[in-house]
Amino acid sequence: MEEGFVVVTLKDFRGEGNSYQRVVYISSEKAEEIKQPALVEKYIKQLNNAG
């Protein structure tokens, strides 16, 4: 992954307990969720292939 980007896995403890992933850029003064589908897919694939 590129420096400054992280994949965060969130768990919904209410309801069915589903989890979902978000890509967040953290190399600025405030963290910002990345919403560009191509970037989100790229980083989530990298994470899944790293394991």
Coordinates of N, CA and C in Angstrom, one line a residue:
M1 N 0.8 -1.2 0.0 CA 0.0 0.0 0.0 C 0.9 1.2 0.0
E2 N 0.3 2.3 -0.4 CA 1.0 3.6 -0.4 C 1.0 4.2 1.0
E3 N 2.0 5.0 1.3 CA 2.1 5.6 2.6 C 0.9 6.5 2.8
G4 N 0.3 6.5 4.0 CA -0.8 7.4 4.3 C -2.2 6.8 4.2
F5 N -2.3 5.7 3.5 CA -3.6 5.0 3.3 C -3.7 3.8 4.2
V6 N -4.8 3.6 4.8 CA -5.1 2.5 5.6 C -6.5 1.9 5.3
V7 N -6.6 0.6 5.5 CA -8.0 0.0 5.3 C -8.5 -0.3 6.7
V8 N -9.6 0.2 7.0 CA -10.2 0.0 8.3 C -11.4 -0.9 8.2
T9 N -11.5 -1.9 9.0 CA -12.6 -2.8 9.1 C -13.5 -2.5 10.2
L10 N -14.8 -2.2 9.9 CA -15.7 -1.7 10.9 C -16.7 -2.8 11.2
K11 N -17.1 -3.0 12.4 CA -18.1 -4.1 12.7 C -19.4 -3.4 13.3
D12 N -20.5 -3.8 12.8 CA -21.8 -3.3 13.2 C -22.3 -4.2 14.3
F13 N -22.2 -3.8 15.6 CA -22.6 -4.6 16.7 C -24.1 -4.6 16.9
R14 N -24.8 -3.7 16.3 CA -26.3 -3.7 16.3 C -26.8 -4.5 15.1
G15 N -27.9 -5.1 15.2 CA -28.4 -5.8 14.1 C -27.7 -7.1 13.8
E16 N -27.3 -7.4 12.6 CA -26.8 -8.7 12.2 C -25.3 -8.8 12.5
G17 N -24.6 -7.8 12.9 CA -23.2 -7.9 13.2 C -22.3 -7.9 12.0
N18 N -22.7 -7.3 10.9 CA -22.0 -7.3 9.6 C -20.7 -6.4 9.8
S19 N -19.7 -6.7 9.0 CA -18.5 -5.9 9.0 C -18.3 -5.4 7.6
Y20 N -17.7 -4.2 7.5 CA -17.4 -3.6 6.2 C -16.1 -2.9 6.3
Q21 N -15.5 -2.6 5.1 CA -14.2 -1.9 5.1 C -14.3 -0.6 4.5
R22 N -13.4 0.3 5.0 CA -13.3 1.7 4.4 C -11.8 2.0 4.2
V23 N -11.5 2.8 3.2 CA -10.1 3.2 3.0 C -10.0 4.6 3.5
V24 N -9.0 4.9 4.3 CA -8.9 6.2 4.9 C -7.5 6.7 4.7
Y25 N -7.4 8.0 4.3 CA -6.1 8.7 4.1 C -5.8 9.4 5.4
I26 N -4.6 9.1 6.0 CA -4.3 9.6 7.4 C -3.1 10.5 7.4
S27 N -2.5 10.9 6.2 CA -1.3 11.7 6.2 C -1.5 13.2 6.1
S28 N -2.6 13.6 6.6 CA -2.9 15.1 6.7 C -3.3 15.4 8.1
E29 N -3.7 16.7 8.3 CA -4.1 17.1 9.6 C -5.3 16.3 10.1
K30 N -6.2 15.9 9.2 CA -7.4 15.2 9.6 C -7.6 14.0 8.7
A31 N -8.0 12.9 9.3 CA -8.2 11.7 8.5 C -9.4 11.9 7.6
E32 N -9.3 11.3 6.4 CA -10.4 11.5 5.4 C -10.7 10.2 4.7
E33 N -12.0 9.8 4.7 CA -12.4 8.6 4.0 C -12.3 8.8 2.5
I34 N -11.7 7.8 1.8 CA -11.6 7.8 0.4 C -12.8 7.2 -0.2
K35 N -13.5 7.9 -1.1 CA -14.7 7.5 -1.7 C -14.6 7.1 -3.2
Q36 N -13.4 7.3 -3.8 CA -13.2 7.0 -5.2 C -13.2 5.4 -5.4
P37 N -14.2 4.9 -6.0 CA -14.3 3.4 -6.1 C -13.1 2.7 -6.6
A38 N -12.3 3.3 -7.6 CA -11.1 2.6 -8.1 C -10.1 2.5 -7.0
L39 N -9.9 3.6 -6.2 CA -8.9 3.5 -5.2 C -9.3 2.6 -4.0
V40 N -10.6 2.6 -3.7 CA -11.1 1.7 -2.6 C -10.8 0.3 -3.0
E41 N -11.2 -0.1 -4.2 CA -11.0 -1.4 -4.7 C -9.6 -1.8 -4.7
K42 N -8.7 -0.9 -5.2 CA -7.3 -1.2 -5.2 C -6.7 -1.5 -3.9
Y43 N -7.0 -0.7 -2.9 CA -6.4 -0.9 -1.6 C -7.0 -2.1 -0.8
I44 N -8.3 -2.4 -1.0 CA -8.9 -3.5 -0.4 C -8.3 -4.8 -1.0
K45 N -8.1 -4.8 -2.3 CA -7.5 -6.0 -3.0 C -6.1 -6.2 -2.5
Q46 N -5.3 -5.2 -2.3 CA -4.0 -5.3 -1.8 C -4.0 -5.9 -0.4
L47 N -4.9 -5.5 0.4 CA -5.0 -6.0 1.8 C -5.3 -7.5 1.7
N48 N -6.3 -7.9 0.9 CA -6.7 -9.3 0.9 C -5.7 -10.2 0.3
N49 N -4.8 -9.6 -0.6 CA -3.8 -10.4 -1.2 C -2.5 -10.5 -0.3
A50 N -2.4 -9.6 0.6 CA -1.2 -9.6 1.5 C -1.3 -10.8 2.5
G51 N -2.5 -11.3 2.8 CA -2.6 -12.3 3.9 C -2.4 -13.6 3.3

